[in-house]
Amino acid sequence: MLPKIGIQEIIHETLVLDDDIPFNVYWKTPFVFPTQYWRTGDSEESFIEIGINSESGELLSITSILLPSVSYECPTFLDSQKDIDQSGIPVFDISAWKNIKYIHDPIDFQSFFFNGKLTIVLDDTNAVASTLSSEHFTFYFDSNHFLIA
């Protein structure tokens, strides 16, 4: 899982939707920064790749390559969700990764579409303790600051 250690102000956000890749969003020009990738999914029916600046831990991009079937109901762990805490994008602690380019964390994630928004749930066993919001995304964190959706 990805632990948040800080918040970066949003300078620019680009969301790309097309028929081949469900979505790609990036916050800074891709490939300009040294990047490490956190990947999750089973690689057959679900796969998401998160690009993180190797030097700062700043989130650079999220690419959904394969989405599992989408539920049109609100995920139950969001029932107790409070208002958006802050605006920005997360900075993650990737110090344990050393020089590993790709970290694969095979999580059986779920996807939900409700209230006009797509939510990718990585862990529905923990309650939402804090949130961050960008132009197109809301990031949900548990009490230990791990990204859960």
C-alpha angles and dihedrals in degrees: 000000000000119000117207116225100169150353127252123205114244112247099167135355126192123187119194121192123183143148096262101046117031091220145339122191127180134180101197132023106293120239094021093098130053101264137200121190131222110200130189140175134067092282091231104066102003134033134156127175123201117196116211129186105251093214103043106019089235116153109250106171148351120207123185108204098169126011121198117232111302123239117211095210129091111262108250095231088066092061090095094041115141128206121294108287101201145352121242142063126284128259110211133209105241096156091118091059093071106182098337107136098198126032113190114200105177102213120166094230127186131217126215132183115199136138088017094298135105115227122193109201116204098171124013095175096081128065121245109258101170141003139205124199133202128177095283105010141061117200119206123205133188125227090276090055094249117148107250101166 
